[in-house]
C-alpha positions as a LaTeX table, in Angstrom:
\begin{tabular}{lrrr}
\hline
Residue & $x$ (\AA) & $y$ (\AA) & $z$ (\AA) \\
\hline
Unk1 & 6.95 & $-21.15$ & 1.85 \\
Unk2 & 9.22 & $-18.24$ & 1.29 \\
Unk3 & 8.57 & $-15.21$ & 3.74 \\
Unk4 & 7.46 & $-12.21$ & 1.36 \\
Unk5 & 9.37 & $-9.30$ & 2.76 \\
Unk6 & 9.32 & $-7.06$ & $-0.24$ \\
Unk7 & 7.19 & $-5.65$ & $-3.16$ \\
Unk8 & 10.18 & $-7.15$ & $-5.19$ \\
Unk9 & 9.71 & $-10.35$ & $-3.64$ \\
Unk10 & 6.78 & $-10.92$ & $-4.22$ \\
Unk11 & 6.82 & $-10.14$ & $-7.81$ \\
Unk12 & 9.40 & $-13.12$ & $-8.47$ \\
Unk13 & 7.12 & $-15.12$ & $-6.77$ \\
Unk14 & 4.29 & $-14.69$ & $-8.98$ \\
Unk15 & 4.01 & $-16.13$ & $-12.64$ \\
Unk16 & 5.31 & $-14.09$ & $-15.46$ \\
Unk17 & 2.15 & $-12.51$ & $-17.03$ \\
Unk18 & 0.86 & $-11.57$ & $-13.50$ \\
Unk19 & 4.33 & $-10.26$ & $-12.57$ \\
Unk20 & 4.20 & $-8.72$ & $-15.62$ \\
Unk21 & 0.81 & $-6.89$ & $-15.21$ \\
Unk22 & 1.80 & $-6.17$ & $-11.91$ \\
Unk23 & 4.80 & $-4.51$ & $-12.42$ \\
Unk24 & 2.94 & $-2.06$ & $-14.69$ \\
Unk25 & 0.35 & $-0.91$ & $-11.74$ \\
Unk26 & 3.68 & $-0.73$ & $-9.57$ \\
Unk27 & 4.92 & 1.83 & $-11.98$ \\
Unk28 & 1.65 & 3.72 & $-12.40$ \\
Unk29 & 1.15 & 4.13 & $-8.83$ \\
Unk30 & 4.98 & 5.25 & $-7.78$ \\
Unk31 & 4.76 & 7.62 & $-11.26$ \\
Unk32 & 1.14 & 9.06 & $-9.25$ \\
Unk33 & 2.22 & 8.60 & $-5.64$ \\
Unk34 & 6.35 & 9.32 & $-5.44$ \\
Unk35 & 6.37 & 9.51 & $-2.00$ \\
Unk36 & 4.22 & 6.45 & $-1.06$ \\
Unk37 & 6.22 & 3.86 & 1.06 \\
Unk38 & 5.60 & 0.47 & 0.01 \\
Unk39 & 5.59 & $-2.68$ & 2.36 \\
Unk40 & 3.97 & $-5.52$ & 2.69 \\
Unk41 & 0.19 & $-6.07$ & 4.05 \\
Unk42 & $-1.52$ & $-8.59$ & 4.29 \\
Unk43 & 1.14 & $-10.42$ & 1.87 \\
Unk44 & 0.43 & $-8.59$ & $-0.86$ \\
Unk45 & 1.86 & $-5.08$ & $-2.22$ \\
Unk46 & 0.49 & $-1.93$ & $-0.19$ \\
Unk47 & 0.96 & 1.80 & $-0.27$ \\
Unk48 & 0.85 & 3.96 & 2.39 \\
Unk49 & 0.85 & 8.09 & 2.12 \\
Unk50 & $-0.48$ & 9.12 & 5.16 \\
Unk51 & $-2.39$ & 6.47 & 5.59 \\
Unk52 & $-3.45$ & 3.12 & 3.55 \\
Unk53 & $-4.00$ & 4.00 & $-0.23$ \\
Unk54 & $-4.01$ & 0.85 & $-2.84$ \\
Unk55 & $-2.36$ & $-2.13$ & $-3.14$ \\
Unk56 & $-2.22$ & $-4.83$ & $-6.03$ \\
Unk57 & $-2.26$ & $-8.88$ & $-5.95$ \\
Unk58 & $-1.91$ & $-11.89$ & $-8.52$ \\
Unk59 & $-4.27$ & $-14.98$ & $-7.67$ \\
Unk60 & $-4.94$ & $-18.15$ & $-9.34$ \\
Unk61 & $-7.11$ & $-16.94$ & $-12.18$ \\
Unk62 & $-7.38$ & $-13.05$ & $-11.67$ \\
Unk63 & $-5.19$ & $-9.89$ & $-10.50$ \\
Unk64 & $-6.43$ & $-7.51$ & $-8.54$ \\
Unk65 & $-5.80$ & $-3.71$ & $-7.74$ \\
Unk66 & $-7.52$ & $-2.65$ & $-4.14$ \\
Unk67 & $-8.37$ & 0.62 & $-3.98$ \\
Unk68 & $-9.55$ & 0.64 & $-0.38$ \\
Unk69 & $-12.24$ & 3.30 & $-0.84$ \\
Unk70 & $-15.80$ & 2.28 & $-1.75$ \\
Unk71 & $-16.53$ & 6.32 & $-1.91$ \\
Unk72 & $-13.36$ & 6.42 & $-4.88$ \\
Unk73 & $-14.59$ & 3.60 & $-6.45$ \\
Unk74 & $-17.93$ & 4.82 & $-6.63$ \\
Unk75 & $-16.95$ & 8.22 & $-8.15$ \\
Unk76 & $-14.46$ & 6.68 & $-10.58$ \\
Unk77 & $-17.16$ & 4.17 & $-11.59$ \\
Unk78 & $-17.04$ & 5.41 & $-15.28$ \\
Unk79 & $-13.86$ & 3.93 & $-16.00$ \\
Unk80 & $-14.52$ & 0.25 & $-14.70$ \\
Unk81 & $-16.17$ & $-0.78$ & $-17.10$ \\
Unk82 & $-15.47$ & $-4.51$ & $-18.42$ \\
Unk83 & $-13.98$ & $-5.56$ & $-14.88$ \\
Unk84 & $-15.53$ & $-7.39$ & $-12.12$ \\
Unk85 & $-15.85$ & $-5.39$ & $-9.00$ \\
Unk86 & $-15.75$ & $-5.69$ & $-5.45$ \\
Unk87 & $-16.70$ & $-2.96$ & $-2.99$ \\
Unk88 & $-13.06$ & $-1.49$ & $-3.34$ \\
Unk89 & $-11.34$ & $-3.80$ & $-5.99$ \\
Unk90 & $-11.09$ & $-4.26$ & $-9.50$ \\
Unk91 & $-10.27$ & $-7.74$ & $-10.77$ \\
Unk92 & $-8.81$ & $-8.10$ & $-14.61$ \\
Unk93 & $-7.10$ & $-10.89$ & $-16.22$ \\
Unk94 & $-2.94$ & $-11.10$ & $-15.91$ \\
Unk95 & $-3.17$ & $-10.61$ & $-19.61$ \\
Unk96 & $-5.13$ & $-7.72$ & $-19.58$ \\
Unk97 & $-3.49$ & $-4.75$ & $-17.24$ \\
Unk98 & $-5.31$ & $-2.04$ & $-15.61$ \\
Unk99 & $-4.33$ & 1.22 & $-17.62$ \\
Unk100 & $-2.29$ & 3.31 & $-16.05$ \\
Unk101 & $-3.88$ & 6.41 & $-16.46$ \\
Unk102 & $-6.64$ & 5.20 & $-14.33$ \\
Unk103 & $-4.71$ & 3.65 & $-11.58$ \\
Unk104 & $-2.58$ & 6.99 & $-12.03$ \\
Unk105 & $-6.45$ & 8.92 & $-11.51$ \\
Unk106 & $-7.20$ & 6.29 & $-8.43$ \\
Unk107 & $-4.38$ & 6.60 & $-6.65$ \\
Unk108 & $-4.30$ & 10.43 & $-6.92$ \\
Unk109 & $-7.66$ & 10.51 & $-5.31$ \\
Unk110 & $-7.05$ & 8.23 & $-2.82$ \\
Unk111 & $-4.43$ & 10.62 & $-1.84$ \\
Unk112 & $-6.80$ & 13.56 & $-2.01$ \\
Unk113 & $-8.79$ & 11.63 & 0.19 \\
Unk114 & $-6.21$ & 10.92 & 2.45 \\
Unk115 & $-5.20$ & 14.28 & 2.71 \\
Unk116 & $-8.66$ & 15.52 & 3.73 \\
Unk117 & $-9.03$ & 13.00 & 6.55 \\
Unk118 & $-5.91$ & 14.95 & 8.11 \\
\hline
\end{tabular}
């Protein structure tokens, strides 16, 4: 297996309607976040602005977008509705992408939250 060294290498590693999907969050969360650094975590995407903020994966039936904030995904709870749901994840089908307006609204609170903590 390949080493994943890049958010760009991983997306050609994934199937095309995950990569797909995937590559939308990507745009939603560098459009929210511009000065988020992106690496690798955990091998999958992450973003870090002082500090962690989201990340995204593809898996073998699901995608998911890891907000890494129970206390965001609890106050953004409105907007979740007709995904599955971990503590600080939302899972959706590669077909169906997470709209970017509300990874846009997640990721700029993560950074509000961030930005507190300092």
């Amino acid at each position: 297996m390949t080493k994943i060294k890049t958010v760009d290498d991983y997306l050609a590693a994934v199937p095309d309607d995950a990569r797909a999907a995937l590559a939308k969050i990507r745009s939603a969360i560098k459009a929210a976040a511009p000065k988020a650094t992106e690496t690798i975590s955990h091998r999958i995407p992450m973003y870090k602005d002082h500090g962690s903020l989201v990340g995204f994966g593809a898996f073998r039936d699901h995608c998911s977008f890891f907000v890494a904030s129970p206390s965001v995904m609890r106050s953004h709870s409105a907007g979740f509705k007709g995904y599955k749901l971990g503590k600080a994840t939302i899972n959706f089908p590669a077909d169906k992408p997470l709209p970017a307006a509300l990874v846009k609204k997640l990721v700029k609170a993560r950074i509000a939250e961030n930005e507190a903590r300092r």
